[in-house]
Amino acid sequence: MTTDHYCVFGNPISHSKSPLLHTEFAKQTQQDLSYTAQCVDVNDFSSAANKFFEAGGKGLNITVPFKHDAFSFAENLTERAKRAGAVNTLFLNKDNSITGDNTDGIGLVTDITKHLEWTIKNKNILILGAGGAVRGIVEPFVKESPNSITIVNRTKEKAQQLASDFSDIFSIQSCSYSELAERDNAIAFDIIINGSSASLSGNLPPLPDNIINENTCCYDMMYAKELTPFLEWAKEKKAPSISDGLGMLVCQGAESFFIWRGVKPETKSVIQYIRSIL
Ligand code: ATR
């Protein structure tokens, strides 16, 4: 039997933890596979992906900046990839066609509900940011039946557009940061998710005090060895539970692994392992 090959495409890619986590999953489930990382030229996604599959590759993970290229490249798309407008997983079908899926949102929801044991059902959720990362998580959140979802963004029009794009499945509120501070009957949210890229540049969006109280759980989709500025803010406000996005990363990987191999790896120990070597 030959060893099946998988890879993650991105640019840059040297920071990627995907080879590490998929190698752990393979060991754990005794799957015969190899998984590498490839830095792809920004104008060369299609030809690199074609080359990979022509050489017998079985599946790809896709990271920044190629999730939209992968969306266009895929011959078929799953419903959740269509909703997300982006693809993070490509897989080869028996007829050699290639399907694009998106496991980012389900990865986040799995980390929140299974590992952190936060409840989404009937809760009031605030999401910061309205870019590609947030678009990918909206539908899996809606599926958990929250009481409300509010999207706040620096550029309010993008939050409005996102809310409008999901209006057939949920009535999402959208606002700017100043409007968030001025809400009439200002309730604190139950869960706040930072899906903006502010943490990447060491920034914190302008968050009013009335959105958080001692029951508000806070999640940053970025992960880092140190607390992100958003999680520092949450800690200072005495949030009862805070988490960065390492669990989301591992859980989206586990979903991709399941799509490719039909086996669900255990994720908690892999999160702990990667955390220990950050
Ligand atoms: P990604 O794919 O990571 O979502 P993106 O599509 O470029 O990247 O979106 C980045 C998001 O982070 C946007 O919502 C952006 O706000 P704007 O739409 O107003 O640009 C948000 N963002 C980036 N830097 C920010 C900052 N310093 N404060 C608040 N929001 C920020």
Short mmCIF file of C-alpha atoms in Angstrom, two decimals, residues 12-228:
data_model
loop_
_atom_site.label_atom_id
_atom_site.label_comp_id
_atom_site.label_asym_id
_atom_site.label_seq_id
_atom_site.Cartn_x
_atom_site.Cartn_y
_atom_site.Cartn_z
CA PRO A 12 3.67 32.50 4.32
CA ILE A 13 3.52 28.94 5.64
CA SER A 14 6.52 28.35 7.91
CA HIS A 15 4.41 29.18 11.03
CA SER A 16 1.78 26.56 10.16
CA LYS A 17 0.99 23.99 12.84
CA SER A 18 -1.07 21.86 10.42
CA PRO A 19 1.71 19.33 9.58
CA LEU A 20 2.28 18.83 13.30
CA LEU A 21 -1.34 18.32 14.19
CA HIS A 22 -2.17 16.04 11.26
CA THR A 23 0.91 13.94 12.01
CA GLU A 24 -0.37 13.61 15.60
CA PHE A 25 -3.85 12.66 14.33
CA ALA A 26 -2.34 10.04 11.99
CA LYS A 27 -0.24 8.49 14.78
CA GLN A 28 -3.21 8.43 17.12
CA THR A 29 -5.57 6.77 14.60
CA GLN A 30 -2.86 4.64 12.93
CA GLN A 31 -3.50 6.08 9.49
CA ASP A 32 -0.77 5.67 6.89
CA LEU A 33 -0.31 9.21 5.57
CA SER A 34 2.18 12.01 5.15
CA TYR A 35 1.36 15.71 5.53
CA THR A 36 3.58 18.59 4.49
CA ALA A 37 3.38 22.39 4.11
CA GLN A 38 3.97 24.24 0.85
CA CYS A 39 4.56 27.96 0.35
CA VAL A 40 2.69 28.77 -2.88
CA ASP A 41 3.34 31.79 -5.08
CA VAL A 42 0.43 34.23 -4.64
CA ASN A 43 -0.39 34.14 -8.36
CA ASP A 44 0.07 30.43 -8.77
CA PHE A 45 -2.59 28.71 -6.66
CA SER A 46 -4.42 26.80 -9.42
CA SER A 47 -1.36 25.37 -11.09
CA ALA A 48 0.17 24.37 -7.74
CA ALA A 49 -3.09 22.66 -6.69
CA ASN A 50 -3.42 20.92 -10.07
CA LYS A 51 0.18 19.69 -9.82
CA PHE A 52 -0.45 18.39 -6.31
CA PHE A 53 -3.52 16.34 -7.30
CA GLU A 54 -1.96 15.16 -10.61
CA ALA A 55 0.96 13.80 -8.60
CA GLY A 56 -1.48 11.67 -6.60
CA GLY A 57 -2.11 13.98 -3.61
CA LYS A 58 -5.33 13.13 -1.77
CA GLY A 59 -6.30 16.36 -0.05
CA LEU A 60 -5.28 19.92 0.77
CA ASN A 61 -5.80 22.36 3.59
CA ILE A 62 -5.82 25.96 2.47
CA THR A 63 -4.77 28.94 4.56
CA VAL A 64 -4.16 32.67 4.05
CA PRO A 65 -4.31 34.11 1.40
CA PHE A 66 -5.77 31.32 -0.77
CA LYS A 67 -9.20 30.46 0.70
CA HIS A 68 -10.98 32.37 -2.08
CA ASP A 69 -8.74 30.86 -4.78
CA ALA A 70 -9.59 27.41 -3.43
CA PHE A 71 -13.28 28.33 -3.52
CA SER A 72 -12.97 29.11 -7.26
CA PHE A 73 -10.73 26.10 -7.91
CA ALA A 74 -13.08 23.46 -6.45
CA GLU A 75 -15.34 21.71 -8.95
CA ASN A 76 -18.01 21.13 -6.28
CA LEU A 77 -18.68 22.98 -3.03
CA THR A 78 -20.37 21.83 0.16
CA GLU A 79 -23.25 23.95 1.44
CA ARG A 80 -21.17 25.32 4.30
CA ALA A 81 -18.33 26.28 1.92
CA LYS A 82 -20.86 28.14 -0.26
CA ARG A 83 -22.14 29.99 2.82
CA ALA A 84 -18.63 30.78 4.02
CA GLY A 85 -17.58 31.99 0.58
CA ALA A 86 -14.22 30.34 1.27
CA VAL A 87 -12.62 26.88 1.23
CA ASN A 88 -10.09 25.54 3.75
CA THR A 89 -10.28 21.86 2.73
CA LEU A 90 -10.07 20.26 -0.71
CA PHE A 91 -10.62 16.56 -1.26
CA LEU A 92 -10.50 14.17 -4.16
CA ASN A 93 -13.65 12.20 -4.98
CA LYS A 94 -13.72 8.65 -6.39
CA ASP A 95 -14.46 10.09 -9.87
CA ASN A 96 -11.33 12.30 -9.51
CA SER A 97 -13.35 15.51 -9.18
CA ILE A 98 -12.35 17.89 -6.39
CA THR A 99 -14.73 19.19 -3.70
CA GLY A 100 -14.17 22.28 -1.54
CA ASP A 101 -15.37 22.37 2.06
CA ASN A 102 -14.96 24.76 4.98
CA THR A 103 -14.35 23.35 8.47
CA ASP A 104 -13.35 26.61 10.22
CA GLY A 105 -16.80 27.35 11.64
CA ILE A 106 -17.52 23.86 12.87
CA GLY A 107 -14.00 23.83 14.36
CA LEU A 108 -14.78 26.95 16.41
CA VAL A 109 -18.20 25.72 17.54
CA THR A 110 -16.75 22.32 18.51
CA ASP A 111 -13.99 23.93 20.56
CA ILE A 112 -16.50 26.20 22.33
CA THR A 113 -19.16 23.59 23.08
CA LYS A 114 -17.03 20.47 23.58
CA HIS A 115 -13.75 21.65 25.09
CA LEU A 116 -14.73 24.89 26.79
CA GLU A 117 -18.26 23.68 27.56
CA TRP A 118 -19.81 27.09 26.89
CA THR A 119 -23.48 27.01 25.86
CA ILE A 120 -24.49 28.84 22.68
CA LYS A 121 -28.18 27.84 22.71
CA ASN A 122 -30.41 30.77 23.80
CA LYS A 123 -27.37 32.97 24.49
CA ASN A 124 -26.58 36.47 23.23
CA ILE A 125 -23.49 36.42 21.03
CA LEU A 126 -21.34 39.36 19.96
CA ILE A 127 -18.89 38.90 17.07
CA LEU A 128 -16.16 41.48 16.43
CA GLY A 129 -15.20 41.89 12.76
CA ALA A 130 -16.97 41.25 9.47
CA GLY A 131 -14.22 39.87 7.22
CA GLY A 132 -13.66 36.46 5.69
CA ALA A 133 -12.93 34.77 9.01
CA VAL A 134 -16.28 35.85 10.46
CA ARG A 135 -18.24 34.90 7.34
CA GLY A 136 -16.97 31.34 7.83
CA ILE A 137 -18.34 30.98 11.37
CA VAL A 138 -21.82 32.48 11.14
CA GLU A 139 -23.77 29.47 9.89
CA PRO A 140 -22.39 26.95 12.44
CA PHE A 141 -23.29 29.45 15.19
CA VAL A 142 -26.82 29.87 13.85
CA LYS A 143 -27.20 26.08 13.91
CA GLU A 144 -26.62 26.13 17.68
CA SER A 145 -29.79 28.29 18.14
CA PRO A 146 -28.47 31.36 19.97
CA ASN A 147 -30.96 33.97 21.21
CA SER A 148 -29.22 36.74 19.27
CA ILE A 149 -26.14 37.40 17.15
CA THR A 150 -24.70 40.91 16.86
CA ILE A 151 -21.86 41.71 14.48
CA VAL A 152 -19.86 44.87 15.17
CA ASN A 153 -17.32 46.18 12.71
CA ARG A 154 -15.09 49.21 12.20
CA THR A 155 -16.63 49.58 8.74
CA LYS A 156 -20.32 49.28 9.57
CA GLU A 157 -21.38 48.62 5.95
CA LYS A 158 -19.49 45.32 5.95
CA ALA A 159 -21.34 44.17 9.08
CA GLN A 160 -24.64 45.18 7.46
CA GLN A 161 -23.76 43.26 4.30
CA LEU A 162 -22.87 40.15 6.28
CA ALA A 163 -26.15 40.33 8.23
CA SER A 164 -28.05 40.74 4.99
CA ASP A 165 -26.26 37.75 3.40
CA PHE A 166 -27.49 35.50 6.23
CA SER A 167 -30.97 37.05 6.60
CA ASP A 168 -32.64 33.93 5.17
CA ILE A 169 -31.46 31.87 8.17
CA PHE A 170 -31.17 34.33 11.09
CA SER A 171 -31.89 37.93 11.98
CA ILE A 172 -28.41 39.24 12.77
CA GLN A 173 -27.94 42.72 14.30
CA SER A 174 -25.12 44.82 12.89
CA CYS A 175 -23.51 48.00 14.19
CA SER A 176 -20.38 50.12 14.50
CA TYR A 177 -18.30 50.27 17.69
CA SER A 178 -19.74 53.67 18.65
CA GLU A 179 -23.29 52.35 18.20
CA LEU A 180 -22.44 49.37 20.39
CA ALA A 181 -21.63 51.79 23.21
CA GLU A 182 -24.86 53.74 22.66
CA ARG A 183 -27.37 50.88 22.60
CA ASP A 184 -30.61 51.84 24.38
CA ASN A 185 -31.10 48.82 26.57
CA ALA A 186 -27.48 47.80 26.82
CA ILE A 187 -27.19 44.18 27.91
CA ALA A 188 -23.88 42.46 28.46
CA PHE A 189 -23.35 39.61 26.00
CA ASP A 190 -22.99 35.97 27.07
CA ILE A 191 -20.20 35.23 24.58
CA ILE A 192 -17.91 37.63 22.71
CA ILE A 193 -15.88 36.27 19.78
CA ASN A 194 -13.03 38.32 18.37
CA GLY A 195 -12.98 37.53 14.65
CA SER A 196 -11.31 40.80 13.66
CA SER A 197 -7.68 40.76 12.65
CA ALA A 198 -6.89 43.50 15.19
CA SER A 199 -4.95 41.11 17.46
CA LEU A 200 -2.57 40.34 14.59
CA SER A 201 -1.26 43.90 14.72
CA GLY A 202 -1.37 44.05 18.52
CA ASN A 203 -4.50 46.25 18.52
CA LEU A 204 -7.74 46.14 20.47
CA PRO A 205 -10.98 47.36 18.85
CA PRO A 206 -12.63 50.20 20.84
CA LEU A 207 -14.83 48.09 23.14
CA PRO A 208 -17.32 49.76 25.49
CA ASP A 209 -17.59 48.53 29.10
CA ASN A 210 -21.32 47.77 28.88
CA ILE A 211 -20.86 44.71 26.61
CA ILE A 212 -19.17 42.56 29.27
CA ASN A 213 -19.95 41.47 32.82
CA GLU A 214 -18.75 38.73 35.16
CA ASN A 215 -20.69 36.09 33.13
CA THR A 216 -19.30 36.93 29.68
CA CYS A 217 -17.07 34.28 28.08
CA CYS A 218 -14.52 35.66 25.58
CA TYR A 219 -12.88 33.87 22.63
CA ASP A 220 -10.17 35.19 20.30
CA MET A 221 -9.95 33.34 16.98
CA MET A 222 -6.22 34.16 16.89
CA TYR A 223 -3.85 32.13 19.04
CA ALA A 224 -0.52 33.04 20.54
CA LYS A 225 1.84 32.03 23.32
CA GLU A 226 0.89 35.19 25.25
CA LEU A 227 -2.63 36.54 25.80
CA THR A 228 -3.87 38.60 22.83
#
